[in-house]
PDB file of C-alpha atoms and ligand atoms in Angstrom:
ATOM      1  CA  UNK C  80     -14.551  -5.113   1.050  1.00 45.00           C
ATOM      2  CA  UNK C  81     -15.159  -1.376   1.863  1.00 51.00           C
ATOM      3  CA  UNK C  82     -18.498  -2.218   3.604  1.00 53.00           C
ATOM      4  CA  UNK C  83     -16.729  -4.822   5.703  1.00 55.00           C
ATOM      5  CA  UNK C  84     -14.151  -2.132   6.711  1.00 51.00           C
ATOM      6  CA  UNK C  85     -17.013   0.209   7.627  1.00 48.00           C
ATOM      7  CA  UNK C  86     -18.780  -2.420   9.726  1.00 51.00           C
ATOM      8  CA  UNK C  87     -15.483  -3.157  11.506  1.00 49.00           C
ATOM      9  CA  UNK C  88     -14.905   0.437  12.236  1.00 50.00           C
ATOM     10  CA  UNK C  89     -18.367   0.871  13.661  1.00 49.00           C
ATOM     11  CA  UNK C  90     -17.834  -2.378  15.804  1.00 49.00           C
ATOM     12  CA  UNK C  91     -14.518  -0.997  17.122  1.00 49.00           C
ATOM     13  CA  UNK C  92     -16.201   2.537  17.886  1.00 51.00           C
ATOM     14  CA  UNK C  93     -18.818   0.640  20.029  1.00 51.00           C
ATOM     15  CA  UNK C  94     -16.203  -1.573  21.784  1.00 48.00           C
ATOM     16  CA  UNK C  95     -14.800  -1.005  25.163  1.00 52.00           C
ATOM     17  CA  UNK C  96     -12.018   1.457  25.642  1.00 54.00           C
ATOM     18  CA  UNK C  97      -9.353  -1.368  25.547  1.00 53.00           C
ATOM     19  CA  UNK C  98     -10.039  -1.761  21.790  1.00 57.00           C
ATOM     20  CA  UNK C  99      -9.895   1.824  21.168  1.00 62.00           C
ATOM     21  CA  UNK C 100      -6.283   1.942  22.384  1.00 72.00           C
ATOM     22  CA  UNK C 101      -5.066  -0.189  19.413  1.00 75.00           C
ATOM     23  CA  UNK C 102      -3.381   2.153  16.881  1.00 81.00           C
ATOM     24  CA  UNK C 103      -5.432   3.178  13.898  1.00 91.00           C
ATOM     25  CA  UNK C 104      -3.869   2.027  10.743  1.00 95.00           C
ATOM     26  CA  UNK C 105      -1.790   4.311   8.677  1.00 95.00           C
ATOM     27  CA  UNK C 106      -3.053   4.968   5.322  1.00 97.00           C
ATOM     28  CA  UNK C 107      -0.956   5.259   2.127  1.00 98.00           C
ATOM     29  CA  UNK C 108      -2.635   5.778  -1.277  1.00 98.00           C
ATOM     30  CA  UNK C 109      -0.685   4.579  -4.217  1.00 98.00           C
ATOM     31  CA  UNK C 110      -1.862   6.045  -7.508  1.00 98.00           C
ATOM     32  CA  UNK C 111      -0.930   3.883 -10.565  1.00 98.00           C
ATOM     33  CA  UNK C 112      -0.627   5.236 -14.107  1.00 98.00           C
ATOM     34  CA  UNK C 113       1.449   4.335 -17.104  1.00 98.00           C
ATOM     35  CA  UNK C 114       4.242   4.204 -15.762  1.00 98.00           C
ATOM     36  CA  UNK C 115       4.690   5.617 -12.380  1.00 98.00           C
ATOM     37  CA  UNK C 116       3.482   5.266  -8.751  1.00 98.00           C
ATOM     38  CA  UNK C 117       2.547   8.313  -6.950  1.00 98.00           C
ATOM     39  CA  UNK C 118       2.309   8.017  -3.148  1.00 98.00           C
ATOM     40  CA  UNK C 119       0.044  10.152  -0.975  1.00 98.00           C
ATOM     41  CA  UNK C 120       2.862  10.103   1.480  1.00 97.00           C
ATOM     42  CA  UNK C 121       6.407   8.853   1.730  1.00 97.00           C
ATOM     43  CA  UNK C 122       6.841   8.461   5.432  1.00 97.00           C
ATOM     44  CA  UNK C 123       4.425   6.660   7.874  1.00 97.00           C
ATOM     45  CA  UNK C 124       4.570   5.272  11.482  1.00 95.00           C
ATOM     46  CA  UNK C 125       5.148   1.639  12.115  1.00 95.00           C
ATOM     47  CA  UNK C 126       2.136  -0.625  12.797  1.00 95.00           C
ATOM     48  CA  UNK C 127      -0.884  -1.600  10.937  1.00 96.00           C
ATOM     49  CA  UNK C 128      -1.184   0.017   7.624  1.00 97.00           C
ATOM     50  CA  UNK C 129      -3.694   0.185   4.744  1.00 98.00           C
ATOM     51  CA  UNK C 130      -1.834   0.519   1.349  1.00 98.00           C
ATOM     52  CA  UNK C 131      -4.460   1.339  -1.306  1.00 98.00           C
ATOM     53  CA  UNK C 132      -3.666   0.848  -4.833  1.00 98.00           C
ATOM     54  CA  UNK C 133      -5.888   2.850  -7.131  1.00 98.00           C
ATOM     55  CA  UNK C 134      -5.454   2.312 -10.728  1.00 98.00           C
ATOM     56  CA  UNK C 135      -5.845   5.647 -12.803  1.00 98.00           C
ATOM     57  CA  UNK C 136      -4.256   4.139 -15.849  1.00 98.00           C
ATOM     58  CA  UNK C 137      -5.465   2.258 -18.823  1.00 98.00           C
ATOM     59  CA  UNK C 138      -3.737  -1.027 -18.206  1.00 98.00           C
ATOM     60  CA  UNK C 139      -4.072  -3.502 -15.289  1.00 98.00           C
ATOM     61  CA  UNK C 140      -1.471  -2.935 -12.529  1.00 98.00           C
ATOM     62  CA  UNK C 141      -0.586  -4.534  -9.242  1.00 98.00           C
ATOM     63  CA  UNK C 142       1.351  -3.633  -6.094  1.00 98.00           C
ATOM     64  CA  UNK C 143       4.331  -5.495  -4.387  1.00 98.00           C
ATOM     65  CA  UNK C 144       5.742  -4.184  -1.193  1.00 98.00           C
ATOM     66  CA  UNK C 145       8.881  -5.399   0.446  1.00 98.00           C
ATOM     67  CA  UNK C 146      11.042  -4.150   3.192  1.00 97.00           C
ATOM     68  CA  UNK C 147      14.606  -3.175   1.929  1.00 96.00           C
ATOM     69  CA  UNK C 148      16.929  -6.034   3.201  1.00 92.00           C
ATOM     70  CA  UNK C 149      14.234  -8.845   2.510  1.00 87.00           C
ATOM     71  CA  UNK C 150      11.294 -10.265   4.308  1.00 87.00           C
ATOM     72  CA  UNK C 151       7.644 -10.701   3.411  1.00 93.00           C
ATOM     73  CA  UNK C 152       6.478  -9.402   0.060  1.00 96.00           C
ATOM     74  CA  UNK C 153       3.014  -8.019   0.408  1.00 97.00           C
ATOM     75  CA  UNK C 154       0.973  -8.553  -2.754  1.00 98.00           C
ATOM     76  CA  UNK C 155      -2.146  -7.180  -4.299  1.00 98.00           C
ATOM     77  CA  UNK C 156      -4.084  -8.958  -7.065  1.00 98.00           C
ATOM     78  CA  UNK C 157      -4.224  -7.383 -10.502  1.00 98.00           C
ATOM     79  CA  UNK C 158      -6.147  -4.239 -10.200  1.00 98.00           C
ATOM     80  CA  UNK C 159      -8.034  -3.106 -13.350  1.00 98.00           C
ATOM     81  CA  UNK C 160      -8.396   0.517 -14.653  1.00 98.00           C
ATOM     82  CA  UNK C 161     -10.734   2.486 -12.476  1.00 98.00           C
ATOM     83  CA  UNK C 162     -10.533  -0.098  -9.635  1.00 98.00           C
ATOM     84  CA  UNK C 163      -8.760  -0.161  -6.339  1.00 98.00           C
ATOM     85  CA  UNK C 164      -7.458  -2.520  -3.782  1.00 98.00           C
ATOM     86  CA  UNK C 165      -6.773  -2.103  -0.028  1.00 98.00           C
ATOM     87  CA  UNK C 166      -3.696  -4.098   1.109  1.00 98.00           C
ATOM     88  CA  UNK C 167      -3.696  -4.708   4.942  1.00 97.00           C
ATOM     89  CA  UNK C 168      -0.168  -4.714   5.897  1.00 96.00           C
ATOM     90  CA  UNK C 169       1.893  -4.489   9.255  1.00 95.00           C
ATOM     91  CA  UNK C 170       4.981  -2.531   8.806  1.00 95.00           C
ATOM     92  CA  UNK C 171       8.060  -2.491  11.091  1.00 95.00           C
ATOM     93  CA  UNK C 172      10.478   0.521  10.859  1.00 96.00           C
ATOM     94  CA  UNK C 173      12.712   0.622   7.738  1.00 97.00           C
ATOM     95  CA  UNK C 174      12.653   1.343   4.093  1.00 98.00           C
ATOM     96  CA  UNK C 175      10.263  -0.308   1.779  1.00 98.00           C
ATOM     97  CA  UNK C 176      10.291  -0.706  -1.952  1.00 98.00           C
ATOM     98  CA  UNK C 177       6.975  -0.655  -3.740  1.00 98.00           C
ATOM     99  CA  UNK C 178       6.579  -1.773  -7.459  1.00 98.00           C
ATOM    100  CA  UNK C 179       4.234  -3.168 -10.064  1.00 98.00           C
ATOM    101  CA  UNK C 180       5.084  -6.637 -11.128  1.00 98.00           C
ATOM    102  CA  UNK C 181       3.233  -6.656 -14.503  1.00 98.00           C
ATOM    103  CA  UNK C 182       5.398  -7.170 -17.418  1.00 98.00           C
ATOM    104  CA  UNK C 183       8.335  -4.614 -17.481  1.00 98.00           C
ATOM    105  CA  UNK C 184       6.418  -1.906 -15.702  1.00 98.00           C
ATOM    106  CA  UNK C 185       8.819  -1.656 -12.770  1.00 98.00           C
ATOM    107  CA  UNK C 186      11.631  -1.008 -15.152  1.00 98.00           C
ATOM    108  CA  UNK C 187       9.490   1.667 -16.939  1.00 98.00           C
ATOM    109  CA  UNK C 188       9.126   3.536 -13.727  1.00 98.00           C
ATOM    110  CA  UNK C 189       6.400   1.924 -11.665  1.00 98.00           C
ATOM    111  CA  UNK C 190       8.364   1.866  -8.381  1.00 98.00           C
ATOM    112  CA  UNK C 191       8.580   3.961  -5.237  1.00 98.00           C
ATOM    113  CA  UNK C 192      10.074   4.065  -1.797  1.00 98.00           C
ATOM    114  CA  UNK C 193       8.289   4.395   1.519  1.00 98.00           C
ATOM    115  CA  UNK C 194       9.923   5.035   4.979  1.00 98.00           C
ATOM    116  CA  UNK C 195       8.472   3.538   8.005  1.00 97.00           C
ATOM    117  CA  UNK C 196       9.486   5.216  11.233  1.00 97.00           C
ATOM    118  CA  UNK C 197       8.923   4.128  14.935  1.00 94.00           C
ATOM    119  CA  UNK C 198       5.616   5.286  16.216  1.00 87.00           C
ATOM    120  CA  UNK C 199       5.888   8.746  17.906  1.00 81.00           C
ATOM    121  CA  UNK C 200       8.994   9.734  16.094  1.00 73.00           C
ATOM    122  CA  UNK C 201       7.383  10.600  12.746  1.00 58.00           C
TER     123      UNK C 201
HETATM  124 CU1   CU L 519       1.832  -1.923 -13.894  1.00 72.74          CU
END
């Protein structure tokens, strides 16, 4: 997956200027451990985003992402200790809830909030 991303980035860099005008995806890293989520940032600009779940814990975890007020729920598969998963999402302005859907992990504290602002206002 990482190799494919690098290949895509190289292809983009070599593409004509029109492709270069597409916004670069925002990146948010979510560190998972028993039992909390730690976000690399709490505010990003709207548009394409790569939300990376990294499991620093001892149990498998996953990531669910949903805009407050409803809508699509973005999901990662189960991520095992020491592994990571890059979720490609497209975010519109608003507040988003992130949580782990494994067992009762959300209740135990594996949840967080992310604010998405209009591009150019963050
Ligand atoms: Cu979990």
